[in-house]
Short mmCIF file of C-alpha atoms (C1' of nucleotides) in Angstrom, two decimals:
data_model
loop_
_atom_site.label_atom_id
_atom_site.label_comp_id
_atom_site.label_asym_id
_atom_site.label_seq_id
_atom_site.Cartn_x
_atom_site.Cartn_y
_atom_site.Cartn_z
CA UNK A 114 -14.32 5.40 31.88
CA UNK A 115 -14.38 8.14 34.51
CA UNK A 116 -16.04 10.43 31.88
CA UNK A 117 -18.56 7.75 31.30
CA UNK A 118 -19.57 7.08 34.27
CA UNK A 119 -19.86 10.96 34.89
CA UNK A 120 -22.52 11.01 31.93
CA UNK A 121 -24.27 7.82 33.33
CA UNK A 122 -24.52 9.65 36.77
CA UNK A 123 -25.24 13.18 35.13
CA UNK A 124 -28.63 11.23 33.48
CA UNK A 125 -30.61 12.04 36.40
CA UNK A 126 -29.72 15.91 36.06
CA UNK A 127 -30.67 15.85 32.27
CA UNK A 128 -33.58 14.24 33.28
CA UNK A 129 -34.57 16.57 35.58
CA UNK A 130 -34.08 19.43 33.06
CA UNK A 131 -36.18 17.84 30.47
CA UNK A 132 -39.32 17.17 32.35
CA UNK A 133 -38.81 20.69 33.39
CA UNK A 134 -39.06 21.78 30.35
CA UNK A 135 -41.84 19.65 29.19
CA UNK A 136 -43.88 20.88 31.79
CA UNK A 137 -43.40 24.52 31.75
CA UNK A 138 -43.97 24.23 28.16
CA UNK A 139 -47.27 22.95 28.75
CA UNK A 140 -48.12 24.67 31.74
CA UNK A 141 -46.51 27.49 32.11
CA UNK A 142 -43.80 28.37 35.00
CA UNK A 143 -45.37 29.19 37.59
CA UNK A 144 -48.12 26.78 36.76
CA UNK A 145 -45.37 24.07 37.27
CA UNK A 146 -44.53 22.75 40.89
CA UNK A 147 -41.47 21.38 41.59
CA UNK A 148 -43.26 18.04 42.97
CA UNK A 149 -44.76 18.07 39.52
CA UNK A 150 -41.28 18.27 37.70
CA UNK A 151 -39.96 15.73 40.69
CA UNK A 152 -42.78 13.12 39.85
CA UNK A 153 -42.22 13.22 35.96
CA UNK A 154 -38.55 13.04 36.22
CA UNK A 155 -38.50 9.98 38.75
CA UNK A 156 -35.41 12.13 40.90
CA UNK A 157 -36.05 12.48 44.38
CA UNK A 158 -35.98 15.96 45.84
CA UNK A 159 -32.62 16.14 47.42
CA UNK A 160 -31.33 15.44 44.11
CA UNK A 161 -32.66 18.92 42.54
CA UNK A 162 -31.19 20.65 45.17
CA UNK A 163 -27.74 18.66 44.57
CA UNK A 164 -27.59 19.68 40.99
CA UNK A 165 -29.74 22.79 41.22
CA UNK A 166 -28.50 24.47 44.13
CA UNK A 167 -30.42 28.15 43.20
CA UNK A 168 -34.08 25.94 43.35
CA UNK A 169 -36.79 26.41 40.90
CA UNK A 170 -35.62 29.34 39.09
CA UNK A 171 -32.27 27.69 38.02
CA UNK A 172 -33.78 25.02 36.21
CA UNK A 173 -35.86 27.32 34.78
CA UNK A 174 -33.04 28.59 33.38
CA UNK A 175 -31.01 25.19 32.51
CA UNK A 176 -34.83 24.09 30.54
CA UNK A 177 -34.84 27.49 28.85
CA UNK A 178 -31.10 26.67 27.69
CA UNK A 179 -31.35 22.68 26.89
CA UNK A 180 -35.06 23.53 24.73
CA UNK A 181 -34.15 26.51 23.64
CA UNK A 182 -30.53 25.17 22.35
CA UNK A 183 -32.26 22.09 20.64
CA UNK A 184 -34.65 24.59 18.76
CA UNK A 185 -31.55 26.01 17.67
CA UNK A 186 -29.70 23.12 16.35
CA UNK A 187 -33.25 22.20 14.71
CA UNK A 188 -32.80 25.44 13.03
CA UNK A 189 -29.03 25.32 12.38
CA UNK A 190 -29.94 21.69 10.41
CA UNK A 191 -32.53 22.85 8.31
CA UNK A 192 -30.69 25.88 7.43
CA UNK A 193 -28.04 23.98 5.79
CA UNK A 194 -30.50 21.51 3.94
CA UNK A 195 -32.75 24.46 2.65
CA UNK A 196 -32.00 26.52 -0.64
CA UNK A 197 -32.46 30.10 0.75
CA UNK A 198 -34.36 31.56 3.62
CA UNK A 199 -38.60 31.17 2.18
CA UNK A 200 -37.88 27.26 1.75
CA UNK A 201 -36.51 27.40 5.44
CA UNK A 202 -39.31 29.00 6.22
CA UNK A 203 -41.71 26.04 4.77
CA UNK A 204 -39.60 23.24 5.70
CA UNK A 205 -39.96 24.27 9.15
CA UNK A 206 -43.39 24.91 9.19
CA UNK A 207 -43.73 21.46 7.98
CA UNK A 208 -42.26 20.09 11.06
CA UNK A 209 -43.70 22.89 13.34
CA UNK A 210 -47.00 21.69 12.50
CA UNK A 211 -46.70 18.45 12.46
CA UNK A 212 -45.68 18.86 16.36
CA UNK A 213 -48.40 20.87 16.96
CA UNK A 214 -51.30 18.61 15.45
CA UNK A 215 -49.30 15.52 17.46
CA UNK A 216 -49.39 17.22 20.41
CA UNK A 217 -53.08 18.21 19.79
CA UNK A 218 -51.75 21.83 19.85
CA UNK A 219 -50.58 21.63 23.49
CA UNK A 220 -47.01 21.65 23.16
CA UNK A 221 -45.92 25.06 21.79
CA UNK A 222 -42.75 27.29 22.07
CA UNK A 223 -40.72 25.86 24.91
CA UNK A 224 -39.27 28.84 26.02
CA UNK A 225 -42.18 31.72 25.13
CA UNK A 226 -44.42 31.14 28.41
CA UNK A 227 -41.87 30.83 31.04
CA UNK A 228 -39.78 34.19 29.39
CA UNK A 229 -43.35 36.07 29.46
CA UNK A 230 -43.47 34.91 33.35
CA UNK A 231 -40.57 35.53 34.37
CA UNK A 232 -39.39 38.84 32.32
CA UNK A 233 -37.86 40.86 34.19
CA UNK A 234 -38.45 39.14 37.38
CA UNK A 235 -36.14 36.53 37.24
CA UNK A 236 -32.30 37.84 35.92
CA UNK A 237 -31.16 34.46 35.27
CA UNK A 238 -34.29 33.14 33.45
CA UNK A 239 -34.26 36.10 31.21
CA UNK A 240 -30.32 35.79 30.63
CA UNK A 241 -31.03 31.93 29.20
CA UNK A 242 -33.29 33.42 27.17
CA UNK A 243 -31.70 36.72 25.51
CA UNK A 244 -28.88 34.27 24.80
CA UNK A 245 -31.15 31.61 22.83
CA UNK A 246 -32.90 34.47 20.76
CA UNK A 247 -29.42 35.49 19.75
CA UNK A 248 -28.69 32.23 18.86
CA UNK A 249 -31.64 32.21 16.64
CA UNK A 250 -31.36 35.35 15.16
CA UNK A 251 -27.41 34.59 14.20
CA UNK A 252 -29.10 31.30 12.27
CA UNK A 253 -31.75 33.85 10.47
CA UNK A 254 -28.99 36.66 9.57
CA UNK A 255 -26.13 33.75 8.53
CA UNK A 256 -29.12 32.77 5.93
CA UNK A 257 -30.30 35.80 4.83
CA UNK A 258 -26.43 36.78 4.49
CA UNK A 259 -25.70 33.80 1.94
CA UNK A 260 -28.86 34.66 0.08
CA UNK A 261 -26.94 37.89 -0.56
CA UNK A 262 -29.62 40.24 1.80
CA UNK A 263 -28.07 43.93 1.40
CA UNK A 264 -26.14 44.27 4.84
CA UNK A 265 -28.44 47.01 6.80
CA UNK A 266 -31.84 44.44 6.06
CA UNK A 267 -30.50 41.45 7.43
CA UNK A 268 -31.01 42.31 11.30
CA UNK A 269 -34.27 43.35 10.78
CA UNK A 270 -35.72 40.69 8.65
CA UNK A 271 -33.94 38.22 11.00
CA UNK A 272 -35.83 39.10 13.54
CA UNK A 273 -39.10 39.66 11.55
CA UNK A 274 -38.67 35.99 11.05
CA UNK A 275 -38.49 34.68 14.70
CA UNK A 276 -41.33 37.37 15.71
CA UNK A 277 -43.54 35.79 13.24
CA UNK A 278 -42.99 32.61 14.06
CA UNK A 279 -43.57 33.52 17.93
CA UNK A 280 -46.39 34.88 17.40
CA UNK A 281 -48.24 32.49 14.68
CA UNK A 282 -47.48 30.04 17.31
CA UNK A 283 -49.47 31.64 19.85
CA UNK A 284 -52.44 31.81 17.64
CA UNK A 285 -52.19 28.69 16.27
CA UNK A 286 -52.33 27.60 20.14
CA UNK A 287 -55.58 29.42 21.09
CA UNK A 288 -56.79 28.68 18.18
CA UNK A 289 -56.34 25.15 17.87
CA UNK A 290 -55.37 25.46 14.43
CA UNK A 291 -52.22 25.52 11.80
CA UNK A 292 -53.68 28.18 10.03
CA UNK A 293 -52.35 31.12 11.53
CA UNK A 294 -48.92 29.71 10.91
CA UNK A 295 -49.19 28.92 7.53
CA UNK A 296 -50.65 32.46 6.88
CA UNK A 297 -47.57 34.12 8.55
CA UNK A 298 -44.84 31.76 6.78
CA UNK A 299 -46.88 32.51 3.25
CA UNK A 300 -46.44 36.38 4.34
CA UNK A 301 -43.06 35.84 5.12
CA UNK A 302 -42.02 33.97 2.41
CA UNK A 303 -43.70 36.65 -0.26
CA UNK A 304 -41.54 39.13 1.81
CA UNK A 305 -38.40 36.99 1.60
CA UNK A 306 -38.56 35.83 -2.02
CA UNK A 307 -39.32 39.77 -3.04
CA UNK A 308 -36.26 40.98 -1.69
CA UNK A 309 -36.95 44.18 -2.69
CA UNK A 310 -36.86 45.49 0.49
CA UNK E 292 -80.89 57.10 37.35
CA UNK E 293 -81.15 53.38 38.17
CA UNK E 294 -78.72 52.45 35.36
CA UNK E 295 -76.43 55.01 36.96
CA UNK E 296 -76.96 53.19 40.14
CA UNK E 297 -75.79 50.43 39.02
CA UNK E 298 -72.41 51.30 37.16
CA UNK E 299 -71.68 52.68 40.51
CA UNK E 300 -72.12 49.35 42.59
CA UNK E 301 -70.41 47.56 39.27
CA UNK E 302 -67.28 49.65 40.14
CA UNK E 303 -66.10 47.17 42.20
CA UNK E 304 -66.34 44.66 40.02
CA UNK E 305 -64.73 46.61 36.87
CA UNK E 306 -62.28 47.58 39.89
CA UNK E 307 -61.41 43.82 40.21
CA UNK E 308 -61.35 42.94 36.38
CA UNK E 309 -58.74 45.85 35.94
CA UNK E 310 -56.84 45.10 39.18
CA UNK E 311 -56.38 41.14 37.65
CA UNK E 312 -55.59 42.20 33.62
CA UNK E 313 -52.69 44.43 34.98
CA UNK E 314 -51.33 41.69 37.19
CA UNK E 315 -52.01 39.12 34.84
CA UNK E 316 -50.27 40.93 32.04
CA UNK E 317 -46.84 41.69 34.41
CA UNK E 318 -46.90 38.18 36.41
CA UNK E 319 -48.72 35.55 34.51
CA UNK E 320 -52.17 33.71 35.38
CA UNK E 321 -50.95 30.91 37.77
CA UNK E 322 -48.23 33.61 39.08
CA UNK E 323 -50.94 36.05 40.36
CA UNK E 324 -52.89 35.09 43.43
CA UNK E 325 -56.42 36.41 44.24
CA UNK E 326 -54.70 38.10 47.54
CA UNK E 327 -52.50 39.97 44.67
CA UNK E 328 -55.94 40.86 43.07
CA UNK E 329 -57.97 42.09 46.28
CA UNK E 330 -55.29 43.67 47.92
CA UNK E 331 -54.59 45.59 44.75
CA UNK E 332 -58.24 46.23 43.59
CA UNK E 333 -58.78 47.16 47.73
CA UNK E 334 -62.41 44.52 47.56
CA UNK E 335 -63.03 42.19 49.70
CA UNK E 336 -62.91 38.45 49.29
CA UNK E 337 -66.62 38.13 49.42
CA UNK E 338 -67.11 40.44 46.32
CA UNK E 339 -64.87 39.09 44.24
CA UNK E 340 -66.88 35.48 44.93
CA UNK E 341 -70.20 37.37 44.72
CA UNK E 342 -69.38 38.90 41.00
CA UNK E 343 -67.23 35.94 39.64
CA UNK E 344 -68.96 32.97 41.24
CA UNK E 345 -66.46 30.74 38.79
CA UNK E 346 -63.81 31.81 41.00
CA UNK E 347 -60.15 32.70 39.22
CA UNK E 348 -60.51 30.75 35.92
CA UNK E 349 -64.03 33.53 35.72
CA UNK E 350 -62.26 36.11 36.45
CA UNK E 351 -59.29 35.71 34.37
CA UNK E 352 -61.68 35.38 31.73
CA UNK E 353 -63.08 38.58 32.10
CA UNK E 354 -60.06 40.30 32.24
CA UNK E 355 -59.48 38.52 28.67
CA UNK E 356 -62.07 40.20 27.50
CA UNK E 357 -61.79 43.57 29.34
CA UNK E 358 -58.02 43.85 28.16
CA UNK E 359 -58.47 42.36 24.84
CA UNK E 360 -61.62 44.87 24.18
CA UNK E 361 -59.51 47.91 25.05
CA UNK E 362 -57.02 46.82 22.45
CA UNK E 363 -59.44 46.36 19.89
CA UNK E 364 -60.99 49.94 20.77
CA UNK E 365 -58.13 51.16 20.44
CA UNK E 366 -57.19 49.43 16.86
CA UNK E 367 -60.68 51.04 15.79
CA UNK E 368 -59.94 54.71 16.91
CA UNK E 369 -56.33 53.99 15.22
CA UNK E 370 -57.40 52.78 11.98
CA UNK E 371 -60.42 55.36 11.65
CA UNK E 372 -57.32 57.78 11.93
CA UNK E 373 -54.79 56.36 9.77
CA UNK E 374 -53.96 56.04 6.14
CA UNK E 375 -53.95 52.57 5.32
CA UNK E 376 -52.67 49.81 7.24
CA UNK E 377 -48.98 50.51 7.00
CA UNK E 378 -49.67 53.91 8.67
CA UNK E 379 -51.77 52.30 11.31
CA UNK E 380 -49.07 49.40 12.19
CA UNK E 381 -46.45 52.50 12.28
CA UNK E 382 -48.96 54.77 14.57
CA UNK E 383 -49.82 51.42 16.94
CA UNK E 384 -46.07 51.48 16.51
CA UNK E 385 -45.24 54.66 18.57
CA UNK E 386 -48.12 53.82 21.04
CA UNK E 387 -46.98 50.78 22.23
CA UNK E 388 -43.16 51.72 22.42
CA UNK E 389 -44.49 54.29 24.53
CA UNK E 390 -46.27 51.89 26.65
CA UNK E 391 -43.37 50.01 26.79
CA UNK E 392 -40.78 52.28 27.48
CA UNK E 393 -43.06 54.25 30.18
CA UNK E 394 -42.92 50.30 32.30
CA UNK E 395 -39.75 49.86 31.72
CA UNK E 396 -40.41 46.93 29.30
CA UNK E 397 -42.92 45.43 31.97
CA UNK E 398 -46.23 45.54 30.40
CA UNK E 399 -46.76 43.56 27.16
CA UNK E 400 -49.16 41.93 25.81
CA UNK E 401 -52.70 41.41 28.56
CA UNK E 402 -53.98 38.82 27.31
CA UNK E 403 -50.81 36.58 25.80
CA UNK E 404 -48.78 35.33 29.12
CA UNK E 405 -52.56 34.28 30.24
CA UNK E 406 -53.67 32.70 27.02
CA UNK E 407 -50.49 30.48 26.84
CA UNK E 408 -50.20 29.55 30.45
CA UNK E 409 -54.49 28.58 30.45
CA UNK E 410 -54.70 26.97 27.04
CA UNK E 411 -55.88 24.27 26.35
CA UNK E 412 -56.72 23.98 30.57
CA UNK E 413 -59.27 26.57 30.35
CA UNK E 414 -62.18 26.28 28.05
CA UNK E 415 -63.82 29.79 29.53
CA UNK E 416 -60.41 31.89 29.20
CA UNK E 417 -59.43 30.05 25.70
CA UNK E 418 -62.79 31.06 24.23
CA UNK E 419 -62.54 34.70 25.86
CA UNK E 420 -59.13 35.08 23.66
CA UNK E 421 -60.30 33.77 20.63
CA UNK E 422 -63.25 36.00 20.81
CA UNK E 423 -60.41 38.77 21.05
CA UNK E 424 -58.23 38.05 18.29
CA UNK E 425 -61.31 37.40 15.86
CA UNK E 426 -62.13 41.07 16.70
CA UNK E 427 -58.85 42.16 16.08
CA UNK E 428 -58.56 39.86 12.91
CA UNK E 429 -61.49 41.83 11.27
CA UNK E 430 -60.26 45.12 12.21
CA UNK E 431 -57.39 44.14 9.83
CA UNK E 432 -59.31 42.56 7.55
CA UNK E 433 -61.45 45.87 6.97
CA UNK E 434 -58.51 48.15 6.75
CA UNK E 435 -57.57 45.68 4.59
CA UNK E 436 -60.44 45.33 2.44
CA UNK E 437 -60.63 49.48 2.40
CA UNK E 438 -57.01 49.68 0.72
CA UNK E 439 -58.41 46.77 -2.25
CA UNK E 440 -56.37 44.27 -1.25
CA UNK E 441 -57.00 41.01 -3.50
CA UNK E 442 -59.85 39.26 -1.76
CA UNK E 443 -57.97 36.17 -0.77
CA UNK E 444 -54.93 37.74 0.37
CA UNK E 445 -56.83 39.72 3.26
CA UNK E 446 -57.25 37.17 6.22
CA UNK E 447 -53.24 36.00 5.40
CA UNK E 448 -52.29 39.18 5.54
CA UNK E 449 -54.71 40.34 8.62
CA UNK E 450 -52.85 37.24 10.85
CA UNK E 451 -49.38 37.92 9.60
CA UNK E 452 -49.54 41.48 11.04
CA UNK E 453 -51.01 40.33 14.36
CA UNK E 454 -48.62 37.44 14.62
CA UNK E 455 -45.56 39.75 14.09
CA UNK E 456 -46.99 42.39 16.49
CA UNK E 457 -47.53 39.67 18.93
CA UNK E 458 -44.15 37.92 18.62
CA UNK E 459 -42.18 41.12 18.45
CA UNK E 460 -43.82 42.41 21.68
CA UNK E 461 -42.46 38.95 23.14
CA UNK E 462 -38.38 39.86 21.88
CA UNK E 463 -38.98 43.42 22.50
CA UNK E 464 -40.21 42.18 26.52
CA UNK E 465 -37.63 39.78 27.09
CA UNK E 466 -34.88 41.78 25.60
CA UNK E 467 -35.60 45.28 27.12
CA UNK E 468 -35.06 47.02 23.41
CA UNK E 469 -37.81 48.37 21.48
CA UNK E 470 -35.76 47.30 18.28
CA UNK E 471 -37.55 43.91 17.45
CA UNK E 472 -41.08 45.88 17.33
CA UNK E 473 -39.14 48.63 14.68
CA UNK E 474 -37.72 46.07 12.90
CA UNK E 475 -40.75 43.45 12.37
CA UNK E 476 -43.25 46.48 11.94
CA UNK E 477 -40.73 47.76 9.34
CA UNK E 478 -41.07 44.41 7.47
CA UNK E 479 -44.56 43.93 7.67
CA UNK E 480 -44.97 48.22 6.23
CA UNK E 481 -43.16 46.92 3.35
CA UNK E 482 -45.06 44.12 2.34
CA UNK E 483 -48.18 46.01 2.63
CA UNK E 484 -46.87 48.65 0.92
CA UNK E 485 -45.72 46.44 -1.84
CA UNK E 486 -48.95 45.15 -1.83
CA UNK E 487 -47.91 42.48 -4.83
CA UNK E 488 -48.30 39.27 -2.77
"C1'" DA V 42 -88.86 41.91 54.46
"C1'" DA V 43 -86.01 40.64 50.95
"C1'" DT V 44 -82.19 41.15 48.13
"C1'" DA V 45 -77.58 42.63 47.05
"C1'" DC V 46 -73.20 43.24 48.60
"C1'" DT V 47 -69.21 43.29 52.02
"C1'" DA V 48 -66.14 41.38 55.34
"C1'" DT V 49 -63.39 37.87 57.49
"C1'" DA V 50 -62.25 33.49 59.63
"C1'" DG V 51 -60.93 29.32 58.32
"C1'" DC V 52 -60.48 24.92 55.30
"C1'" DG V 53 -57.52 21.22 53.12
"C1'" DA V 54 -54.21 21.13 49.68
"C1'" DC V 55 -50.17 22.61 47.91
"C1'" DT V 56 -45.90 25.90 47.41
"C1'" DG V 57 -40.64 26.30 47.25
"C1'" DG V 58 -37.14 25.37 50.33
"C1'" DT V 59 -34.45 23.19 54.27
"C1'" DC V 60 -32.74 19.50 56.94
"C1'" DT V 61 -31.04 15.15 58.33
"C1'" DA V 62 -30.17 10.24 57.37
"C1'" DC V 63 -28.32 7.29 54.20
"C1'" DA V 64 -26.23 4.95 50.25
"C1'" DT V 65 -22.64 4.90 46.88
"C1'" DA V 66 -18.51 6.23 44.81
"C1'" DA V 67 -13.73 8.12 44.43
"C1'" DT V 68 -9.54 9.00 46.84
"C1'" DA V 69 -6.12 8.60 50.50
"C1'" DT V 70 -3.44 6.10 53.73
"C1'" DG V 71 -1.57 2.00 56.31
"C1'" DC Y 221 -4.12 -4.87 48.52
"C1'" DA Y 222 -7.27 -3.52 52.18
"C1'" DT Y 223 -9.18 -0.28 54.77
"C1'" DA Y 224 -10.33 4.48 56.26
"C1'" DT Y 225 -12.00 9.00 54.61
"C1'" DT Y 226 -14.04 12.22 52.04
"C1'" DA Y 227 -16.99 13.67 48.21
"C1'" DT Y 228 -21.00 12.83 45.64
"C1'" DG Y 229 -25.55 11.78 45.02
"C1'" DT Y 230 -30.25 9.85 46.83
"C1'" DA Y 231 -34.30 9.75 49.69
"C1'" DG Y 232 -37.97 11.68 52.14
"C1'" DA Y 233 -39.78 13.91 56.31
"C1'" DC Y 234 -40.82 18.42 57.48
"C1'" DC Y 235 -41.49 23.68 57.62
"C1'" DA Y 236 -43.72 28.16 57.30
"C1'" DG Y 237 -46.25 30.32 53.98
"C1'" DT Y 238 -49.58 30.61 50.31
"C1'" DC Y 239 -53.08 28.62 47.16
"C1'" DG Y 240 -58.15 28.82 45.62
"C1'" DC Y 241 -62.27 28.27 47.83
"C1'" DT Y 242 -66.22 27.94 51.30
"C1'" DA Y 243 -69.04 29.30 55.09
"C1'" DT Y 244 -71.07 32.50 57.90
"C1'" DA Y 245 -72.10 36.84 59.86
"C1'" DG Y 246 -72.93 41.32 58.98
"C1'" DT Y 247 -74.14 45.81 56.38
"C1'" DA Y 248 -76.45 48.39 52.95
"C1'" DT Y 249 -79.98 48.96 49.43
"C1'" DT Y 250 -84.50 48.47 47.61
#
DNA sequence: AATACTATAGCGACTGGTCTACATAATATG
DNA sequence: CATATTATGTAGACCAGTCGCTATAGTATT
């Protein structure tokens, strides 16, 4: 029961975090107030200094973590459904768009904008977020690994992967279309399924 | 000698433009404040109002454009120079790691952080950057076309390498190393060098 | 005399952060 | 079991500082 009602009462610090998130995904960090975050989460102030003690910039870090860590377990799901890297590669695309086009090609990488603001400004920001790439690029090189990659080509191509996904993200952003993504993820996936490497 | 006039009296205002794309690029749009921008461009308020009567959002845009058009410049001059595109993504290569490494991983990309903190809020700096990466998209696209790639593999190709330089100047920012920029740049020299897509 | 440009004071709105008052819950003590 | 006591969490007023922007006075250029 105790641990119950600890989760019940912890609701209004995961709330917090994910309208943090949402918003700094949207708009940036800095773009972000805290009254904003406040008014979209429902908490009252005092409450974000309870469970956030270090202010803006450590639930900057806790919505780098929470998004971040829910990209990976998106990733760690659809690596174990797809046959071999490329057909991760399209499966996610699938879904990656399909956010995008929803979301009228506001919502983008949750953690991209608020690591560009913050790098190297803010230690623990930039901590949260070195430790979800590495996350990511453990995913990548645990795929490539099964698929038999020769040893010294799975880092790289691991992290070929997430770059091009970063950045056909940001294109397909300003651009306001899902072609630069599918353009990358074709590239990709002609690199991946060559092997030849 | 009127003309020359004049680029004098515009110093001020190039003086501003450059003074914003280098704060931009280290602390974001909504993280840099016009004080940051006259104080480090040494104008007064009243200039900055007199050349940019569309306040920040117009001068952000500008330094879009200004940034973005020194890039492309420089993609020109580099792939005038080199030997096909592989040799000019491995010569932009050694540029930017020296760029990097000289800021101590501080300067990326000067137009990305400002793109994805204004977009979709902006119409003025969103059309600035898309004007940008459609110049850089055909300087691919030519080097491209000037190595006989197969017609309908060009623009694919031209956005995969610009997505992977992007994203990789993201991980190579956030995590300090130059590494992610060696290893996507590697991947992207051997699928042009392949060329088989 | 007119135009282009500079300089600064000041505006209301908003920033992140602190502080105190208060409610609720868990624990301790008779 | 009932009542004190201490944590725990909520609520909002408030602060100095900064935001982008405007208005106005002044200087320089043509």
């Amino acid at each position: 029961m105790g641990i119950e009602k600890k989760k019940q009462l912890k609701k209004q610090r995961d709330s917090l975090i994910w309208a943090a998130a949402k918003l700094f995904r949207r708009q940036g960090y800095s773009g972000t107030g805290l009254r904003d975050i406040l008014a979209a989460s429902g908490a009252a102030r005092g409450s974000l200094y309870h469970y956030f003690p270090g202010g803006k910039e450590q639930i900057g870090a806790a919505a780098v973590t929470a998004a971040g860590g829910l990209v990976t377990e998106t990733f760690v799901e659809l690596a174990r459904q797809a046959d071999g890297p490329a057909d991760f590669l399209r499966r996610y695309t699938a879904l990656l768009v399909g956010w995008l086009e929803a979301s009228d090609f506001r919502d983008g990488c949750p953690i991209t904008t608020t690591l560009l603001e913050t790098t190297p400004g803010s230690a623990a920001i930039g901590e949260a977020g070195r430790a979800v790439f590495a996350d990511w690029q453990l995913v990548m090189e645990t795929m490539l690994a099964q698929d038999n990659w020769p040893a010294v080509q799975i880092a790289p191509m691991a992290t070929a992967m997430i770059a091009g996904l970063e950045g056909a993200l940001l294109l397909a952003r300003v651009q306001g279309t899902a072609q630069p993504i599918h353009d990358t993820v074709g590239a990709l996936c002609t690199l991946l399924e060559a092997k030849e490497v």
